[in-house]
């Protein structure tokens, strides 16, 4: 017996054939078709029932399904069937917002009212696009202060030519089916978006890319408003009190709202320009009070890091010994062993807090954030990179370190000095070809003669309301003074130009919003560029001997005396593991 099936276009009419009264053979063929189809249907149902019943009764299948339920380890056979059924039941769209990241990646940030945990093995979160394209959604991080899960998706090449680019749909499975009524809002670009907020007792601080694009090109705060709630007439608006770099401040709304609430920045309409809203992936919640506030530390240190775990232990142990009580590490998306190093330091009773700060090229905004974040727990904040070490020549004769050493460099409580800065000495590769086992203080001993720039310790209560920072220092309130220490009092040893294999890693990214990337052919004479270095990570001839004008072993000798332990073939530093 041969069964003949007719196919049709998806758009064709699926009702019963209109003409059943014509030629008898046609009518019989139709009746036979229905009969055979009905018979086939019952056969398939019977076979399916038998298979399911057999699986259900099989002791081995039951055992394996039970094992899956307790261990969640992917296996073959019936376990795969259980995984598919269980996963199919939870396939859903996940409410989220996206922003186009550098490198044609889309950062998807899950909405606060969604309960999404990092994916388990076998789960395949997916980004869907309107042209039928889809890409894997890779778990990125969970944002610490808002507990929002994030994923990264590659933007398909065909979508890169769309203007504007549509925001993808995030779903819990690649099997998710889009609705024909799906709406595709425009995808915010990273260079024009509200990306984070932090609240104080009286107002909210917004961190925004775009409106103040260039260094020093700050628009008047009166040209903006903060918008609490979705973009509509029912949203609550408040004035912007400061507008500096990527930092905007505005008072809380005077009405009761359900938190967290979406917050935007709105550019006020003028005679020449229409009102414009800066897209946002940020939410606002009032500041939460701690049940048991921690004792305020006198001295804290903060830094922003990316893949520098190998340096952190030396930096923390040295500065903790001479007076830093708490460390706040802003992690700019590190992919190395940073978490492990931080956990070990904490287990050794060092007070280290890691703040996940994923936003690229936002060092100034991150330091402003730290001035607010640390204000409740810190009195003074030292801003240094992990390759920078504060040192006073006065300490050279001390047989052992003291936790009062940095305190001795600061003014007394009666003085109205709100910031002390220390000039930097830049060290070169010192004939090194790889990272020194004893740390940077032991390995790099030759430097440039001229002092370069400065780094600062700032009284957080003295920081000006706008939170303006030039990375090296902050603007202060009018009643406070800024003091620059003499080099005989204190300096910062900056181990800037290290062995080439370490230094070339800098080419991957720079964290400052206003410093040109290493690979960008621009500002070749800038002080932020390395003399004699081009725009590609190619080792210049004689790199190991460059930037060597003065032999300076003062900190090497001092740290060896304080932290060195004799061994059979030399000595070992306390931070070596």
PDB file of N, CA and C in Angstrom, residues 8-9 27 53 75 114 138 170 197 262 290 293 357 393 425 445 447 476 519-520 556 568 577:
ATOM      1  N   UNK A   8       1.910  21.858   1.071  1.00  0.00           N
ATOM      2  CA  UNK A   8       1.463  23.183   0.625  1.00  0.00           C
ATOM      3  C   UNK A   8       2.325  24.247   1.259  1.00  0.00           C
ATOM      4  N   UNK A   9       2.233  25.473   0.827  1.00  0.00           N
ATOM      5  CA  UNK A   9       2.947  26.617   1.372  1.00  0.00           C
ATOM      6  C   UNK A   9       2.433  26.916   2.766  1.00  0.00           C
ATOM      7  N   UNK A  27     -13.117  11.666  -5.014  1.00  0.00           N
ATOM      8  CA  UNK A  27     -13.766  11.573  -3.716  1.00  0.00           C
ATOM      9  C   UNK A  27     -13.234  10.363  -2.947  1.00  0.00           C
ATOM     10  N   UNK A  53       5.780   3.356  28.534  1.00  0.00           N
ATOM     11  CA  UNK A  53       5.476   2.413  29.615  1.00  0.00           C
ATOM     12  C   UNK A  53       6.692   1.542  29.921  1.00  0.00           C
ATOM     13  N   UNK A  75      24.438  12.733  31.519  1.00  0.00           N
ATOM     14  CA  UNK A  75      24.792  11.418  31.033  1.00  0.00           C
ATOM     15  C   UNK A  75      23.964  11.120  29.791  1.00  0.00           C
ATOM     16  N   UNK A 114      13.914  40.104  37.994  1.00  0.00           N
ATOM     17  CA  UNK A 114      14.098  38.744  37.489  1.00  0.00           C
ATOM     18  C   UNK A 114      15.024  37.972  38.437  1.00  0.00           C
ATOM     19  N   UNK A 138      26.754  34.181  27.039  1.00  0.00           N
ATOM     20  CA  UNK A 138      27.737  33.672  27.989  1.00  0.00           C
ATOM     21  C   UNK A 138      27.610  34.429  29.310  1.00  0.00           C
ATOM     22  N   UNK A 170      16.825  38.138  25.269  1.00  0.00           N
ATOM     23  CA  UNK A 170      17.532  37.127  26.043  1.00  0.00           C
ATOM     24  C   UNK A 170      16.535  36.054  26.480  1.00  0.00           C
ATOM     25  N   UNK A 197      24.725  53.824  39.242  1.00  0.00           N
ATOM     26  CA  UNK A 197      24.335  54.839  40.228  1.00  0.00           C
ATOM     27  C   UNK A 197      24.827  54.404  41.603  1.00  0.00           C
ATOM     28  N   UNK A 262      13.913  52.548  37.516  1.00  0.00           N
ATOM     29  CA  UNK A 262      14.806  52.929  36.416  1.00  0.00           C
ATOM     30  C   UNK A 262      15.082  54.426  36.489  1.00  0.00           C
ATOM     31  N   UNK A 290      23.333  50.055  57.326  1.00  0.00           N
ATOM     32  CA  UNK A 290      23.796  48.801  57.883  1.00  0.00           C
ATOM     33  C   UNK A 290      23.250  48.635  59.296  1.00  0.00           C
ATOM     34  N   UNK A 293      26.851  49.285  61.774  1.00  0.00           N
ATOM     35  CA  UNK A 293      27.877  50.010  61.010  1.00  0.00           C
ATOM     36  C   UNK A 293      29.280  49.675  61.523  1.00  0.00           C
ATOM     37  N   UNK A 357      33.635  46.378  39.042  1.00  0.00           N
ATOM     38  CA  UNK A 357      33.371  47.588  38.251  1.00  0.00           C
ATOM     39  C   UNK A 357      33.675  47.225  36.796  1.00  0.00           C
ATOM     40  N   UNK A 393      61.945  58.582  52.489  1.00  0.00           N
ATOM     41  CA  UNK A 393      63.365  58.363  52.795  1.00  0.00           C
ATOM     42  C   UNK A 393      63.651  58.369  54.285  1.00  0.00           C
ATOM     43  N   UNK A 425      58.264  58.814  41.069  1.00  0.00           N
ATOM     44  CA  UNK A 425      59.525  58.467  40.440  1.00  0.00           C
ATOM     45  C   UNK A 425      59.273  57.240  39.571  1.00  0.00           C
ATOM     46  N   UNK A 445      65.220  48.696  39.924  1.00  0.00           N
ATOM     47  CA  UNK A 445      66.040  49.573  40.762  1.00  0.00           C
ATOM     48  C   UNK A 445      66.632  50.760  40.013  1.00  0.00           C
ATOM     49  N   UNK A 447      65.791  54.178  37.542  1.00  0.00           N
ATOM     50  CA  UNK A 447      64.652  55.046  37.229  1.00  0.00           C
ATOM     51  C   UNK A 447      65.080  56.279  36.444  1.00  0.00           C
ATOM     52  N   UNK A 476      38.665  70.024  45.950  1.00  0.00           N
ATOM     53  CA  UNK A 476      38.279  70.083  47.353  1.00  0.00           C
ATOM     54  C   UNK A 476      37.252  71.181  47.594  1.00  0.00           C
ATOM     55  N   UNK A 519      46.948  51.640  21.206  1.00  0.00           N
ATOM     56  CA  UNK A 519      46.983  51.285  19.780  1.00  0.00           C
ATOM     57  C   UNK A 519      46.350  52.334  18.876  1.00  0.00           C
ATOM     58  N   UNK A 520      45.809  53.384  19.451  1.00  0.00           N
ATOM     59  CA  UNK A 520      45.176  54.423  18.641  1.00  0.00           C
ATOM     60  C   UNK A 520      46.224  55.439  18.197  1.00  0.00           C
ATOM     61  N   UNK A 556      64.218  48.928  47.799  1.00  0.00           N
ATOM     62  CA  UNK A 556      64.630  47.524  47.723  1.00  0.00           C
ATOM     63  C   UNK A 556      65.300  47.109  49.026  1.00  0.00           C
ATOM     64  N   UNK A 568      68.819  29.340  52.082  1.00  0.00           N
ATOM     65  CA  UNK A 568      70.128  28.774  51.792  1.00  0.00           C
ATOM     66  C   UNK A 568      70.814  29.482  50.636  1.00  0.00           C
ATOM     67  N   UNK A 577      54.988  33.123  47.326  1.00  0.00           N
ATOM     68  CA  UNK A 577      54.273  31.904  47.694  1.00  0.00           C
ATOM     69  C   UNK A 577      54.809  30.715  46.902  1.00  0.00           C
TER      70      UNK A 577
END
